[in-house]
Amino acid sequence: MRWFWVDRFTEFVGSSHAVGHKGVALSDDFMHDHWGAYPTMPHSLMAEGMAQTGGLLVSELYYFKELVVLAKFSKLAFHGITRGGDSLTYRADIDNIRDVGASVTVTGHCGDELRAEGEIFFARLQTRDVENVDPKLPKRLFDPSDLAEWLHIVGIFEVGTRKDGTRMRAADYGLPSDLAC
């Protein structure tokens, strides 16, 4: 099973913000494992959806080539519950970019109702082209073909632009662009 917590992006502006969407269905197995007779989406999975939205936004800062990992939620709050049939809209905004990583503010809405909000710091780990890097670190977190497929499936290259308004293209990031998704 793949754990994708964003189904589609409708906005993705590099170095700025991203908006992604997740449709919640009663057919999702996790819905019935949480509260049994009252199926809801676990808050931890909403946090994961916000983290995936923000993580891809931060990874784009480094052309999807560097190791970027969630380091911490410095703030995280949930408001209400999410049930089958709901559609979540996640938004991530870049707050601060530093040499060691970047922080984002994230929200999760169902319509106009705020369901979750937080602040996340994503650490930028050293890559192999840096002196004194730990040789145990992988060169990349994702195989470039797998990453390109994921980014195509969720529509990042359909809607993505850089802050200057130019379109994001897979080839600009050294990723395969010949995928038919």
mmCIF file of C-alpha atoms in Angstrom:
data_model
loop_
_atom_site.group_PDB
_atom_site.id
_atom_site.type_symbol
_atom_site.label_atom_id
_atom_site.label_comp_id
_atom_site.label_asym_id
_atom_site.label_seq_id
_atom_site.Cartn_x
_atom_site.Cartn_y
_atom_site.Cartn_z
ATOM 1 C CA MET A 1 0.000 0.000 0.000
ATOM 2 C CA ARG A 2 1.237 3.489 -0.798
ATOM 3 C CA TRP A 3 0.629 6.216 1.712
ATOM 4 C CA PHE A 4 -0.135 9.283 -0.372
ATOM 5 C CA TRP A 5 -2.014 11.860 1.668
ATOM 6 C CA VAL A 6 -2.379 14.411 -1.133
ATOM 7 C CA ASP A 7 -4.397 13.360 -4.190
ATOM 8 C CA ARG A 8 -3.936 16.438 -6.350
ATOM 9 C CA PHE A 9 -2.249 19.847 -6.272
ATOM 10 C CA THR A 10 -4.130 22.859 -7.631
ATOM 11 C CA GLU A 11 -1.427 25.421 -6.812
ATOM 12 C CA PHE A 12 2.315 25.060 -6.478
ATOM 13 C CA VAL A 13 4.466 28.185 -6.540
ATOM 14 C CA GLY A 14 8.108 27.403 -5.820
ATOM 15 C CA SER A 15 9.643 29.252 -2.850
ATOM 16 C CA SER A 16 6.164 30.456 -1.891
ATOM 17 C CA HIS A 17 3.187 28.152 -1.340
ATOM 18 C CA ALA A 18 1.341 25.001 -2.357
ATOM 19 C CA VAL A 19 -2.301 23.899 -2.204
ATOM 20 C CA GLY A 20 -3.158 20.208 -2.279
ATOM 21 C CA HIS A 21 -6.366 18.225 -1.881
ATOM 22 C CA LYS A 22 -7.286 14.900 -0.290
ATOM 23 C CA GLY A 23 -10.618 13.188 -0.820
ATOM 24 C CA VAL A 24 -11.634 11.133 2.208
ATOM 25 C CA ALA A 25 -13.656 7.989 1.466
ATOM 26 C CA LEU A 26 -15.371 5.398 3.626
ATOM 27 C CA SER A 27 -13.644 2.779 1.477
ATOM 28 C CA ASP A 28 -10.261 3.833 2.923
ATOM 29 C CA ASP A 29 -9.174 1.061 5.316
ATOM 30 C CA PHE A 30 -7.744 3.476 7.875
ATOM 31 C CA MET A 31 -11.196 5.030 8.376
ATOM 32 C CA HIS A 32 -12.509 1.856 10.037
ATOM 33 C CA ASP A 33 -9.458 1.197 12.167
ATOM 34 C CA HIS A 34 -9.651 4.461 14.063
ATOM 35 C CA TRP A 35 -12.950 4.626 15.979
ATOM 36 C CA GLY A 36 -14.707 1.541 14.676
ATOM 37 C CA ALA A 37 -18.418 2.311 14.396
ATOM 38 C CA TYR A 38 -17.740 6.041 13.948
ATOM 39 C CA PRO A 39 -15.215 6.154 11.086
ATOM 40 C CA THR A 40 -13.086 9.286 10.995
ATOM 41 C CA MET A 41 -9.774 10.251 9.476
ATOM 42 C CA PRO A 42 -7.080 10.075 12.162
ATOM 43 C CA HIS A 43 -5.492 13.420 12.967
ATOM 44 C CA SER A 44 -2.054 11.877 12.492
ATOM 45 C CA LEU A 45 -2.877 11.239 8.823
ATOM 46 C CA MET A 46 -4.057 14.815 8.384
ATOM 47 C CA ALA A 47 -0.697 15.883 9.824
ATOM 48 C CA GLU A 48 0.995 13.616 7.279
ATOM 49 C CA GLY A 49 -0.971 15.242 4.438
ATOM 50 C CA MET A 50 0.101 18.695 5.574
ATOM 51 C CA ALA A 51 3.680 17.429 5.914
ATOM 52 C CA GLN A 52 3.675 15.973 2.390
ATOM 53 C CA THR A 53 2.350 19.272 1.025
ATOM 54 C CA GLY A 54 5.014 21.283 2.850
ATOM 55 C CA GLY A 55 7.767 18.734 2.275
ATOM 56 C CA LEU A 56 7.393 18.822 -1.496
ATOM 57 C CA LEU A 57 7.360 22.623 -1.391
ATOM 58 C CA VAL A 58 10.608 22.690 0.620
ATOM 59 C CA SER A 59 12.189 19.954 -1.519
ATOM 60 C CA GLU A 60 11.573 22.077 -4.612
ATOM 61 C CA LEU A 61 13.798 24.780 -3.080
ATOM 62 C CA TYR A 62 16.674 22.330 -3.583
ATOM 63 C CA TYR A 63 15.486 21.054 -6.997
ATOM 64 C CA PHE A 64 14.258 17.776 -5.451
ATOM 65 C CA LYS A 65 17.923 16.677 -5.292
ATOM 66 C CA GLU A 66 18.827 17.079 -1.630
ATOM 67 C CA LEU A 67 17.832 15.135 1.436
ATOM 68 C CA VAL A 68 14.948 17.025 3.031
ATOM 69 C CA VAL A 69 13.249 15.431 6.040
ATOM 70 C CA LEU A 70 10.598 16.501 8.504
ATOM 71 C CA ALA A 71 12.525 17.555 11.602
ATOM 72 C CA LYS A 72 9.709 18.730 13.860
ATOM 73 C CA PHE A 73 6.233 20.102 14.203
ATOM 74 C CA SER A 74 6.777 23.219 16.305
ATOM 75 C CA LYS A 75 3.010 23.736 16.468
ATOM 76 C CA LEU A 76 0.134 21.405 15.638
ATOM 77 C CA ALA A 77 -3.566 21.758 16.470
ATOM 78 C CA PHE A 78 -6.710 20.024 15.250
ATOM 79 C CA HIS A 79 -10.233 21.403 15.107
ATOM 80 C CA GLY A 80 -13.134 19.021 14.569
ATOM 81 C CA ILE A 81 -13.273 15.678 12.815
ATOM 82 C CA THR A 82 -13.070 14.582 9.203
ATOM 83 C CA ARG A 83 -15.418 11.882 7.922
ATOM 84 C CA GLY A 84 -16.014 9.957 4.726
ATOM 85 C CA GLY A 85 -17.161 12.226 1.911
ATOM 86 C CA ASP A 86 -15.166 15.189 3.173
ATOM 87 C CA SER A 87 -12.561 16.830 0.987
ATOM 88 C CA LEU A 88 -9.525 18.314 2.712
ATOM 89 C CA THR A 89 -7.591 21.232 1.290
ATOM 90 C CA TYR A 90 -4.028 21.521 2.551
ATOM 91 C CA ARG A 91 -2.047 24.734 2.206
ATOM 92 C CA ALA A 92 1.637 25.202 2.960
ATOM 93 C CA ASP A 93 3.421 28.565 2.961
ATOM 94 C CA ILE A 94 7.194 28.959 3.204
ATOM 95 C CA ASP A 95 8.011 31.057 6.271
ATOM 96 C CA ASN A 96 11.759 30.983 6.643
ATOM 97 C CA ILE A 97 14.584 29.538 4.558
ATOM 98 C CA ARG A 98 17.942 28.850 6.211
ATOM 99 C CA ASP A 99 21.049 26.892 5.257
ATOM 100 C CA VAL A 100 19.924 23.993 7.446
ATOM 101 C CA GLY A 101 16.368 23.828 6.098
ATOM 102 C CA ALA A 102 13.093 25.694 5.922
ATOM 103 C CA SER A 103 9.944 26.202 7.956
ATOM 104 C CA VAL A 104 6.396 26.223 6.649
ATOM 105 C CA THR A 105 2.997 27.151 8.027
ATOM 106 C CA VAL A 106 0.355 24.581 7.116
ATOM 107 C CA THR A 107 -3.421 24.411 7.318
ATOM 108 C CA GLY A 108 -6.047 21.819 6.538
ATOM 109 C CA HIS A 109 -9.574 22.969 5.670
ATOM 110 C CA CYS A 110 -12.813 21.188 4.847
ATOM 111 C CA GLY A 111 -14.657 23.845 2.868
ATOM 112 C CA ASP A 112 -14.372 27.013 4.945
ATOM 113 C CA GLU A 113 -13.873 25.104 8.200
ATOM 114 C CA LEU A 114 -10.344 24.945 9.639
ATOM 115 C CA ARG A 115 -9.619 21.333 10.630
ATOM 116 C CA ALA A 116 -5.879 21.506 11.327
ATOM 117 C CA GLU A 117 -3.014 23.977 11.515
ATOM 118 C CA GLY A 118 0.650 23.784 12.254
ATOM 119 C CA GLU A 119 4.209 24.890 11.768
ATOM 120 C CA ILE A 120 6.763 22.415 10.443
ATOM 121 C CA PHE A 121 10.534 22.602 10.127
ATOM 122 C CA PHE A 122 12.129 20.512 7.380
ATOM 123 C CA ALA A 123 15.841 19.818 7.819
ATOM 124 C CA ARG A 124 18.197 19.856 4.872
ATOM 125 C CA LEU A 125 20.673 17.019 5.354
ATOM 126 C CA GLN A 126 24.099 17.050 3.778
ATOM 127 C CA THR A 127 24.483 15.538 0.341
ATOM 128 C CA ARG A 128 27.454 13.634 -1.022
ATOM 129 C CA ASP A 129 28.865 16.691 -2.797
ATOM 130 C CA VAL A 130 29.561 18.325 0.583
ATOM 131 C CA GLU A 131 32.830 17.675 2.400
ATOM 132 C CA ASN A 132 32.742 15.451 5.484
ATOM 133 C CA VAL A 133 29.325 14.024 4.694
ATOM 134 C CA ASP A 134 28.289 10.870 6.507
ATOM 135 C CA PRO A 135 28.855 8.077 3.945
ATOM 136 C CA LYS A 136 25.827 6.221 5.348
ATOM 137 C CA LEU A 137 23.447 8.910 4.119
ATOM 138 C CA PRO A 138 21.660 7.980 0.915
ATOM 139 C CA LYS A 139 22.306 10.202 -2.072
ATOM 140 C CA ARG A 140 18.556 10.797 -2.503
ATOM 141 C CA LEU A 141 15.438 9.870 -0.560
ATOM 142 C CA PHE A 142 13.541 8.868 -3.712
ATOM 143 C CA ASP A 143 14.553 7.221 -6.942
ATOM 144 C CA PRO A 144 14.268 9.990 -9.591
ATOM 145 C CA SER A 145 11.821 7.951 -11.706
ATOM 146 C CA ASP A 146 9.586 7.208 -8.700
ATOM 147 C CA LEU A 147 9.685 10.852 -7.625
ATOM 148 C CA ALA A 148 8.874 12.073 -11.134
ATOM 149 C CA GLU A 149 5.947 9.648 -11.345
ATOM 150 C CA TRP A 150 4.583 10.864 -7.993
ATOM 151 C CA LEU A 151 4.946 14.539 -8.956
ATOM 152 C CA HIS A 152 3.196 13.889 -12.282
ATOM 153 C CA ILE A 153 0.365 11.884 -10.670
ATOM 154 C CA VAL A 154 -0.462 14.633 -8.154
ATOM 155 C CA GLY A 155 -0.312 17.302 -10.857
ATOM 156 C CA ILE A 156 2.641 19.380 -9.721
ATOM 157 C CA PHE A 157 3.969 19.824 -13.257
ATOM 158 C CA GLU A 158 0.465 20.695 -14.508
ATOM 159 C CA VAL A 159 0.014 23.618 -12.104
ATOM 160 C CA GLY A 160 3.511 24.332 -10.792
ATOM 161 C CA THR A 161 5.311 27.599 -11.393
ATOM 162 C CA ARG A 162 8.386 29.236 -9.975
ATOM 163 C CA LYS A 163 8.016 32.470 -8.070
ATOM 164 C CA ASP A 164 8.846 34.413 -11.269
ATOM 165 C CA GLY A 165 5.871 32.789 -13.028
ATOM 166 C CA THR A 166 7.779 30.387 -15.303
ATOM 167 C CA ARG A 167 6.391 26.853 -15.512
ATOM 168 C CA MET A 168 7.983 24.027 -13.591
ATOM 169 C CA ARG A 169 9.131 21.219 -15.887
ATOM 170 C CA ALA A 170 10.412 17.824 -14.782
ATOM 171 C CA ALA A 171 13.513 18.167 -16.965
ATOM 172 C CA ASP A 172 14.511 21.354 -15.101
ATOM 173 C CA TYR A 173 14.961 19.205 -11.990
ATOM 174 C CA GLY A 174 16.841 16.395 -13.717
ATOM 175 C CA LEU A 175 13.747 14.183 -13.551
ATOM 176 C CA PRO A 176 12.308 12.042 -16.341
ATOM 177 C CA SER A 177 9.676 13.974 -18.258
ATOM 178 C CA ASP A 178 8.415 11.245 -20.570
ATOM 179 C CA LEU A 179 5.834 9.850 -18.149
ATOM 180 C CA ALA A 180 2.257 9.520 -19.356
ATOM 181 C CA CYS A 181 0.189 10.033 -16.221
#
